[in-house]
Short mmCIF file of C-alpha atoms and ligand atoms in Angstrom, two decimals:
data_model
loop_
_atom_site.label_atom_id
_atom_site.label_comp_id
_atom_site.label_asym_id
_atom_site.label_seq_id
_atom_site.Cartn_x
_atom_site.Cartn_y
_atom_site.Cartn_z
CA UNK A 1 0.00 0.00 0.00
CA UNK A 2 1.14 3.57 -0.44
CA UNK A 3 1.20 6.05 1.86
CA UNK A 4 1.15 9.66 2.58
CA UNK A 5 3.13 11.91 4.33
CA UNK A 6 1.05 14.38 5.95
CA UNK A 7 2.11 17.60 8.02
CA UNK A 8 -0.23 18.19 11.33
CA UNK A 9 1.46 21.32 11.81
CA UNK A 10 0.48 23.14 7.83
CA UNK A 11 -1.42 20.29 6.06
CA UNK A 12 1.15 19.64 3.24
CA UNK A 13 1.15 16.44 2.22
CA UNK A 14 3.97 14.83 0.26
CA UNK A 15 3.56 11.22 -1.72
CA UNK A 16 5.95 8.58 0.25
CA UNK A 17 8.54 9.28 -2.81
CA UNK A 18 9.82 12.24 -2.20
CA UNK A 19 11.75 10.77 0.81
CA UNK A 20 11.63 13.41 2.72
CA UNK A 21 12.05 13.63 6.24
CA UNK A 22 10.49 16.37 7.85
CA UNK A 23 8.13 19.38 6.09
CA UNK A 24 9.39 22.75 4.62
CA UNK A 25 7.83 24.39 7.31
CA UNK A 26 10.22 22.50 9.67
CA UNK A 27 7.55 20.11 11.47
CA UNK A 28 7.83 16.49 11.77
CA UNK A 29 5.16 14.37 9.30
CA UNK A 30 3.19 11.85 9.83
CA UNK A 31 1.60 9.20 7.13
CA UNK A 32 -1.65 8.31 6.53
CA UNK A 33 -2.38 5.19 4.28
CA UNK A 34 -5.41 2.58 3.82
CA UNK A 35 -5.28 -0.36 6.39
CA UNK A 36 -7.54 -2.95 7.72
CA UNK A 37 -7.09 -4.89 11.26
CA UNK A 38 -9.08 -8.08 11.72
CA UNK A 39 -7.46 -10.33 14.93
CA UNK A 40 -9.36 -13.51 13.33
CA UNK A 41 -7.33 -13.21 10.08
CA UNK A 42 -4.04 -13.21 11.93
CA UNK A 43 -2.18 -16.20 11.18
CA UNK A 44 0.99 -17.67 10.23
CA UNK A 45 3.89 -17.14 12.88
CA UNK A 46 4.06 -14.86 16.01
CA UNK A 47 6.77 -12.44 14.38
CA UNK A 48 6.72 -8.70 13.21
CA UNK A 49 5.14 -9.23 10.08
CA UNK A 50 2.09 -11.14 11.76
CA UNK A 51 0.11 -7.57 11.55
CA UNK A 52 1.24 -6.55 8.40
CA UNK A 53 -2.20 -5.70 6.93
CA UNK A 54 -1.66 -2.44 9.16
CA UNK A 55 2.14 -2.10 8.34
CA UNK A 56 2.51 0.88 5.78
CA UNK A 57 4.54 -1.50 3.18
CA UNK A 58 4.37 -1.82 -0.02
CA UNK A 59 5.42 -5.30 -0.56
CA UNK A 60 5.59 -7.17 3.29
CA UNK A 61 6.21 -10.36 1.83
CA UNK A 62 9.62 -9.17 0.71
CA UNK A 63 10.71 -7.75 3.97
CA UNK A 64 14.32 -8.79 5.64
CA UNK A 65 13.92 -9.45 9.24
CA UNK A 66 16.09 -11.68 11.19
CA UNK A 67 13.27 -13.66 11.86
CA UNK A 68 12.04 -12.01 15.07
CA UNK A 69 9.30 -13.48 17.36
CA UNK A 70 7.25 -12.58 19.78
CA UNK A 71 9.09 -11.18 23.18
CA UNK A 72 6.94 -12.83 26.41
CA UNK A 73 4.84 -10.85 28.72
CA UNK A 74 6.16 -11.81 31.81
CA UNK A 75 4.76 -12.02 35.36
CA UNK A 76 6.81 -10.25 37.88
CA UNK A 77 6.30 -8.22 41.38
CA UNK A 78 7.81 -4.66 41.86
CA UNK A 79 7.05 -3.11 45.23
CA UNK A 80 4.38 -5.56 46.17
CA UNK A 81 2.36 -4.90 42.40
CA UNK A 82 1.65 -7.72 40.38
CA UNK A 83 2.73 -6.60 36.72
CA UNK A 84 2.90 -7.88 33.23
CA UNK A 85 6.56 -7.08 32.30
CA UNK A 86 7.17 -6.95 28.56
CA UNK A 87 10.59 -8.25 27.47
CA UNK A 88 11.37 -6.27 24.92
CA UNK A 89 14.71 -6.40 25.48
CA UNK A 90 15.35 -9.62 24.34
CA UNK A 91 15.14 -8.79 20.75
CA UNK A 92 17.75 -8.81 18.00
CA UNK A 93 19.76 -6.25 19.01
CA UNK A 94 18.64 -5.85 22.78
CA UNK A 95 16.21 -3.30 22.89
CA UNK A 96 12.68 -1.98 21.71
CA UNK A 97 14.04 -0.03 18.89
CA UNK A 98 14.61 -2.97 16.88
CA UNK A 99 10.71 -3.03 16.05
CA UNK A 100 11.20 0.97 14.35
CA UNK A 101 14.48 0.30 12.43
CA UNK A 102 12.46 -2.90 10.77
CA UNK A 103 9.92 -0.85 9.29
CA UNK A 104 12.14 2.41 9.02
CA UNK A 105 14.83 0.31 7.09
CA UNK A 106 12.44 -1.34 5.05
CA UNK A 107 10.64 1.42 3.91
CA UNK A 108 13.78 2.77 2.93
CA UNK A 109 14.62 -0.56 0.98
CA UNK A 110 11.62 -0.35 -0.86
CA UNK A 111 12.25 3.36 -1.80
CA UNK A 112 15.85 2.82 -2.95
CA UNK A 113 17.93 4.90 -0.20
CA UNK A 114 21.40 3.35 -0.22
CA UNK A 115 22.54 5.89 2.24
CA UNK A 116 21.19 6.67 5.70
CA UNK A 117 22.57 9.21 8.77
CA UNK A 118 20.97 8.38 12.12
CA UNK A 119 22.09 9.84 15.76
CA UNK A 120 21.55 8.39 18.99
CA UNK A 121 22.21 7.48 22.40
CA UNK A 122 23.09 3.87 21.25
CA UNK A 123 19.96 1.24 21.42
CA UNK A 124 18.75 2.42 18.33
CA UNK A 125 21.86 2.74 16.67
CA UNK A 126 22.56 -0.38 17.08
CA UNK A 127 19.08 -1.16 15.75
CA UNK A 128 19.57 0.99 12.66
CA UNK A 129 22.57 -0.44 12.10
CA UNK A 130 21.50 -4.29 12.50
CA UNK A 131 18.89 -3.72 10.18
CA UNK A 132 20.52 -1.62 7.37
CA UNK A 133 23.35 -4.35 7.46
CA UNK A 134 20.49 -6.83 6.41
CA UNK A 135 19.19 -4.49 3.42
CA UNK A 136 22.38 -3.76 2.37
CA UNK A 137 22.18 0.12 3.12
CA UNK A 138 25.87 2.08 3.91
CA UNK A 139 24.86 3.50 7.87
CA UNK A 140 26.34 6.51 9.46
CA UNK A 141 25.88 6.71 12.54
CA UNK A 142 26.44 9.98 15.29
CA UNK A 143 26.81 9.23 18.84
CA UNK A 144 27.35 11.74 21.65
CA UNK A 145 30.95 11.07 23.12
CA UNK A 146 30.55 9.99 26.44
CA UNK A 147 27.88 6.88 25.89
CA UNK A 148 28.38 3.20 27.34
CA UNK A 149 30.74 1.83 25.01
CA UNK A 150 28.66 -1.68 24.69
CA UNK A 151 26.92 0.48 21.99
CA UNK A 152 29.42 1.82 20.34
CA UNK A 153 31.39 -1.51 19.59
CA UNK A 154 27.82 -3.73 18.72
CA UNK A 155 27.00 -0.50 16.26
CA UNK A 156 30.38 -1.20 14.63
CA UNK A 157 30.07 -5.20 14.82
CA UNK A 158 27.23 -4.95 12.62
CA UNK A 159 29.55 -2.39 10.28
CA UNK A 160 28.13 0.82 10.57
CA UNK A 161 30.60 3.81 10.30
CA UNK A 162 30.70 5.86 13.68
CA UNK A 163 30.90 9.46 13.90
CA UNK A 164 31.71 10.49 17.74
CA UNK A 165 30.09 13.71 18.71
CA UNK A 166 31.76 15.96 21.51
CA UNK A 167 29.13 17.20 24.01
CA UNK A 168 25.46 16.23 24.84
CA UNK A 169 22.75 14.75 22.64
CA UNK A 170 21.57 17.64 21.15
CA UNK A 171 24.99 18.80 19.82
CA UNK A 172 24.62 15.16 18.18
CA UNK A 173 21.20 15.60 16.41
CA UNK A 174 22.68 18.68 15.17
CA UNK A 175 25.92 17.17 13.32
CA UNK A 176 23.48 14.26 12.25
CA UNK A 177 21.24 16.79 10.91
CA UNK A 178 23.94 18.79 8.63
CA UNK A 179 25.14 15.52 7.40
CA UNK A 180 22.00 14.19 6.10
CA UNK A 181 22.06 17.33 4.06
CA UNK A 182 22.86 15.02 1.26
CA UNK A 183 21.84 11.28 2.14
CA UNK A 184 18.33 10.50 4.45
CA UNK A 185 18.27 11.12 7.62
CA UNK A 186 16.52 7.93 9.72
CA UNK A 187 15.89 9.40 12.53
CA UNK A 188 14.02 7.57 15.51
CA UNK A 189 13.08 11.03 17.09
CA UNK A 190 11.32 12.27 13.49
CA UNK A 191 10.64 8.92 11.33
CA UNK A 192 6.93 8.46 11.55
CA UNK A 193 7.59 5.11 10.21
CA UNK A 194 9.59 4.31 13.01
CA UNK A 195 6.61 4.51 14.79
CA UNK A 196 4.66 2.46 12.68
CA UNK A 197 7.25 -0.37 13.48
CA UNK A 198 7.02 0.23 17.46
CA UNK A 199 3.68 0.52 17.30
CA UNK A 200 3.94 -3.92 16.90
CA UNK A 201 4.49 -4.11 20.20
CA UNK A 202 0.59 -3.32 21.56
CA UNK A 203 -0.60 -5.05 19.11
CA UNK A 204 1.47 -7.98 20.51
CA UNK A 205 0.57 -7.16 24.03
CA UNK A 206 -3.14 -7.00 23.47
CA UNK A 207 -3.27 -10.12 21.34
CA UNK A 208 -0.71 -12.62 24.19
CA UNK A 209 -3.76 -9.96 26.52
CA UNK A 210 -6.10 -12.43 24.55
CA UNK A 211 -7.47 -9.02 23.33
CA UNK A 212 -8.32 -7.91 26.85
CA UNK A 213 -7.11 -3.86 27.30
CA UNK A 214 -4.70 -3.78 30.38
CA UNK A 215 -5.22 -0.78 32.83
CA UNK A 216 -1.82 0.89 32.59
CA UNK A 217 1.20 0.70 30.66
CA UNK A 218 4.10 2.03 31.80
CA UNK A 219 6.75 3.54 29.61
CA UNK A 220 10.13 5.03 29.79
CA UNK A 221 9.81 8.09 27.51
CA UNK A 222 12.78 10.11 25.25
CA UNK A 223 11.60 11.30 22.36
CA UNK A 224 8.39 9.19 23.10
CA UNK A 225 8.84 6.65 19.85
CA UNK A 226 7.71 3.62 21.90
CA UNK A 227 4.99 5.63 23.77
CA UNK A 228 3.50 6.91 20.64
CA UNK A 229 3.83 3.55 18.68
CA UNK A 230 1.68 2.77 21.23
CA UNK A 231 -0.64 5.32 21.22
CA UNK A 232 -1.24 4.25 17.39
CA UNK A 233 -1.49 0.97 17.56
CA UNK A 234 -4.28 1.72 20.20
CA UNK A 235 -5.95 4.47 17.92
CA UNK A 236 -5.69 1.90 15.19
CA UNK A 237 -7.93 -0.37 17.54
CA UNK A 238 -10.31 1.31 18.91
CA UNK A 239 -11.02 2.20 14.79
CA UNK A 240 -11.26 -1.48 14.41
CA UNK A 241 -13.34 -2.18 17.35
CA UNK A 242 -11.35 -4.03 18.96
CA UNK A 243 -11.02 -2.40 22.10
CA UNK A 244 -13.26 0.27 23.97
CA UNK A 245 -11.33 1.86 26.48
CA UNK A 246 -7.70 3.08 26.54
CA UNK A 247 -5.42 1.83 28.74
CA UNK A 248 -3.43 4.98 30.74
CA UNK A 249 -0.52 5.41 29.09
CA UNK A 250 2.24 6.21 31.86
CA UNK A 251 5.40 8.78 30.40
CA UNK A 252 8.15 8.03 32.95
CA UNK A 253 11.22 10.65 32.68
CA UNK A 254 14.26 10.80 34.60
CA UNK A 255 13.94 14.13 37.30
CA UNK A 256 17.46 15.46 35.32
CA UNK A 257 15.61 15.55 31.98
CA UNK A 258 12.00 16.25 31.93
CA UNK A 259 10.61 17.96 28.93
CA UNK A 260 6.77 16.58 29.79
CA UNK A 261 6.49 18.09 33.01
CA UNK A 262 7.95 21.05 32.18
CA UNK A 263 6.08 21.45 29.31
CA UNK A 264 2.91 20.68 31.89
CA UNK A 265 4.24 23.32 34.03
CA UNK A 266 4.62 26.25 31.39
CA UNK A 267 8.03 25.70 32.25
CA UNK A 268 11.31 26.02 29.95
CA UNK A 269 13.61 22.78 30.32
CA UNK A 270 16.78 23.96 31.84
CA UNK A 271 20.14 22.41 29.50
CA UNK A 272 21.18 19.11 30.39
CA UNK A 273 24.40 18.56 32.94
CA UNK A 274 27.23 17.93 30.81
CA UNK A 275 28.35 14.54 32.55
CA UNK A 276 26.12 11.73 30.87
CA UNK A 277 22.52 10.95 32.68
CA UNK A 278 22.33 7.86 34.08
CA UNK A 279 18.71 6.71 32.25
CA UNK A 280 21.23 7.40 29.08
CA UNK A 281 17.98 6.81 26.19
CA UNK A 282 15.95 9.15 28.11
CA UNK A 283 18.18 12.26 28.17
CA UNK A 284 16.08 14.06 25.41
CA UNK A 285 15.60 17.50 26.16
CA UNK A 286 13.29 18.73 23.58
CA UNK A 287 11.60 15.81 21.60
CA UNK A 288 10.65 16.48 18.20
CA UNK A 289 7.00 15.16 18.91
CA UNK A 290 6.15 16.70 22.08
CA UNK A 291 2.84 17.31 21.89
CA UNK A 292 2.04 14.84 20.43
CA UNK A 293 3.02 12.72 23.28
CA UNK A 294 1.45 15.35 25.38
CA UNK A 295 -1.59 14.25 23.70
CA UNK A 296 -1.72 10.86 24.26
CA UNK A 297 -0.99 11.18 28.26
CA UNK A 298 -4.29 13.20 28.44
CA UNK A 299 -6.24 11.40 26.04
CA UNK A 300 -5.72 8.09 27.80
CA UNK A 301 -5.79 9.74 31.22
CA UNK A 302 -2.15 9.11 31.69
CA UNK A 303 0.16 10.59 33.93
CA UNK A 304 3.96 12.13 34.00
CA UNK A 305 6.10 10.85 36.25
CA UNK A 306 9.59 11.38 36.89
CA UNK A 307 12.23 9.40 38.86
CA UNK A 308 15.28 9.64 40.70
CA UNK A 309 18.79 7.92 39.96
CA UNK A 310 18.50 6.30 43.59
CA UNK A 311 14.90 4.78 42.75
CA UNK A 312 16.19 3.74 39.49
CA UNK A 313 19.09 1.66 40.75
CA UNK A 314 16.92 0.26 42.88
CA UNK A 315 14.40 -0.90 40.93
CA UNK A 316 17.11 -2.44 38.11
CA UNK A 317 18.43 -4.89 41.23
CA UNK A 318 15.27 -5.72 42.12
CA UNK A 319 14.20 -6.74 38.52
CA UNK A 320 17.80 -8.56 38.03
CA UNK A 321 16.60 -10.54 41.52
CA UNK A 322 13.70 -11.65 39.32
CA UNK A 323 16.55 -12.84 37.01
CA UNK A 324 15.54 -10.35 34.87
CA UNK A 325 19.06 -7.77 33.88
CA UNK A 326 17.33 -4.60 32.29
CA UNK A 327 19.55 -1.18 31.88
CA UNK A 328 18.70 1.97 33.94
CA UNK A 329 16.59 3.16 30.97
CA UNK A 330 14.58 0.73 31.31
CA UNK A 331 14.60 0.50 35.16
CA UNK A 332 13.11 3.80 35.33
CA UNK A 333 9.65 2.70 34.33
CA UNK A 334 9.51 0.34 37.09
CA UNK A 335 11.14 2.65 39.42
CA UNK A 336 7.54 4.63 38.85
CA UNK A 337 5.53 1.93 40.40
CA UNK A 338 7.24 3.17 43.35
CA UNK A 339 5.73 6.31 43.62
CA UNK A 340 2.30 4.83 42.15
CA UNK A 341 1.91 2.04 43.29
CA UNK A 342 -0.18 3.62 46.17
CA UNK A 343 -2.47 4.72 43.30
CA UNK A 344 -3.02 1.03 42.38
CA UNK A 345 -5.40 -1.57 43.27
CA UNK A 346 -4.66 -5.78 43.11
CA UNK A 347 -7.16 -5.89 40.22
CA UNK A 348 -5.50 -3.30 38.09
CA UNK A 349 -3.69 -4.79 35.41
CA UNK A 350 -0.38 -3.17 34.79
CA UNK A 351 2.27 -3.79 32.18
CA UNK A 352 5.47 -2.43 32.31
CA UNK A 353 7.66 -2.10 29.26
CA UNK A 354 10.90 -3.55 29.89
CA UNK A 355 13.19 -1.82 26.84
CA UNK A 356 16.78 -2.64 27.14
CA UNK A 357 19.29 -5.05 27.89
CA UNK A 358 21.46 -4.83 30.92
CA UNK A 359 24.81 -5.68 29.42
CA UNK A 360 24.03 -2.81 26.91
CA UNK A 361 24.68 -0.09 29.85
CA UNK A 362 27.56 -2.46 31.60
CA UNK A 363 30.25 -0.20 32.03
CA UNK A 364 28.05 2.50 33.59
CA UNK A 365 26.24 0.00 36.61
CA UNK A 366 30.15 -0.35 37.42
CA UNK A 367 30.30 2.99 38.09
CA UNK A 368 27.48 3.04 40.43
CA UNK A 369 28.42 -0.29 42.20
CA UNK A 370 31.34 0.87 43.08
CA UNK A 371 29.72 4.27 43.96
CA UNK A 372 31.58 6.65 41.27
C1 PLP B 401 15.39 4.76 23.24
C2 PLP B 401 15.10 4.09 24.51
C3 PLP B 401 14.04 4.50 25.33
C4 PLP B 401 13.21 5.69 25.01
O1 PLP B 401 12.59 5.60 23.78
P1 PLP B 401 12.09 6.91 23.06
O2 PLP B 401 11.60 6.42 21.78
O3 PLP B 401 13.25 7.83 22.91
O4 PLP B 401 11.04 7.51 23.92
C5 PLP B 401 13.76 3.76 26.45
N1 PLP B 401 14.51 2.70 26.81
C6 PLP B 401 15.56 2.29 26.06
C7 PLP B 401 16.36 1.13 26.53
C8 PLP B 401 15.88 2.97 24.89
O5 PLP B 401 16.90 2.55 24.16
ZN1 ZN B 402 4.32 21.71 7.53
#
């Protein structure tokens, strides 16, 4: 199917061709393209491709995936709440972000980009890279300086070129930005068909859900790409008729970066501390989509919440005594059951989204074990 890339900021639309990557008025896009869901048509194997009648391809048969399946929604206890943990860091590459680069990278395959610039605080570099290896597209990646260096060496494994940035992570999306002056620029924190790749993951949860909505999901949020993959999957949905309520869709920030609440607030977000922040893929100070994520908190009667290093580190050793080894990123969203979880009720069904691999962030946990 073909879609359209549609500005919500001026209305110009552009066909999918044009590979372009954000409007000339300087907003992101989104697409919009024809799709039908049916859950009794699904079939075949539990993989990516399972809900490709709502995947904006053109041709999903002859998609390159490794081959991914299903990651398990697994029962575990945080703080005395029952939750639904999904694993998605046990795919491919060890995070969530492999589900965006699929579609991203595909969609680029079909539209013949050989060349793609990407920058990022390392899972979905690595993602970006995994997947461009496997469609044959030349990477380049930009990484801020300072980042765990688990990233930086799987990025070049897979044989990606790596372009170090001095400073924080918005010097980065600058220098990634002037590059893709002249190749694409496949960016996580703009690509709406990144989104359309994360956005697998509800449909996963609500189908292993047997189709039943839970009450809260809980998300760490950057530049929001899994939270608003999400949020359209669920749109996408309710359309259908599948489900009638939302569930709340929880944004969980770290306290040294928190665009949402500020935002909330009326408030500017101060610069980021130079030194590298601990939840590392959550350090986004202004993310592209915003309000749009914004959005989706209040139209699911979701919350903000932010979290502290010390509840974070906390809540990564007690999710590793569950024999479960998650990085801080991902520790913050169950370090907000913490502060919640006073909020909640036994019958409440909660999910939290578990994003990224603990050996990805390996270098920094020795820091804080040995109190650095
Ligand atoms: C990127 C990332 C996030 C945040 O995702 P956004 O799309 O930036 O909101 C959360 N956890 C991990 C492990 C990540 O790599
Ligand atoms: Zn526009």
């Amino acid at each position: 199917m073909d879609a359209t890339l549609i500005c919500p900021s001026c209305g110009a639309q552009y066909p999918e061709d044009d590979i372009v990557w954000r409007c000339r008025c300087g907003s992101f896009l989104d697409i919009s393209y024809d799709y039908t869901f049916n859950p009794s048509q699904l079939k075949g194997v539990e993989n990516f491709l399972r809900y490709s009648s709502v995947l904006p391809l053109r041709d999903p048969d002859g998609a390159v995936t490794f081959g991914e399946k299903f990651t398990p929604l697994h029962p575990m206890v945080f703080y005395g709440v029952p939750v639904r943990a999904k694993m998605d860091f046990l795919l491919t590459t060890g995070s969530f972000k492999d589900r965006g680069a699929f579609l991203m990278i595909n969609k680029c395959r079909e539209l013949g980009i050989r060349r793609i610039v990407e920058d990022s605080s390392g899972n979905s570099a690595c993602s970006v890279a995994a997947y461009s290896a496997l469609a044959g597209i030349e990477a380049h990646i930009f990484m801020p300086a300072g980042n765990s260096s688990a990233k930086t060496v799987q990025v070049r494994t897979y044989g990606a070129t790596l372009h170090k940035v001095p400073g924080n992570r918005s010097d980065c999306a600058r220098a990634a930005e002037e590059a893709a002056k002249d190749s694409y620029y496949a960016a996580h924190t703009w690509n709406p068909y990144f989104l359309h790749g994360t956005k697998t993951i509800i449909y996963e949860i609500m189908e292993q859900s047997l189709w039943q909505t839970p009450g809260y999901i809980f998300i760490p949020v950057g530049s929001g790409s899994q939270f608003l993959g999400v949020w359209l999957g669920l749109q996408e949905m309710r359309k259908a008729g599948i489900i009638g309520e939302y569930p709340r869709l929880m944004a969980v920030q770290s306290e040294h970066c928190c665009p949402l609440k500020h935002y909330l607030q009326g408030e500017e977000t101060p610069e980021l501390p130079k030194a590298p922040i601990l939840p590392e893929g959550i350090a986004i100070r202004r993310p592209v989509r915003l309000t749009q994520i914004i959005q989706a908190v209040q139209e699911t009667q979701g919350e903000v919440i932010t979290v502290s290093d010390r509840d974070i580190v906390e809540a990564l050793k007690a999710s590793a005594r569950q024999g479960v080894f998650i990085e801080p990123t991902s520790a913050a969203a169950v370090a907000a059951l913490k502060q919640y979880r006073g909020r909640l009720t036994l019958s409440d069904k909660v999910v939290v989204s578990l994003t990224g691999h603990g050996l990805k962030a390996s270098a920094r946990m020795e820091e804080i074990l040995e109190n650095r």
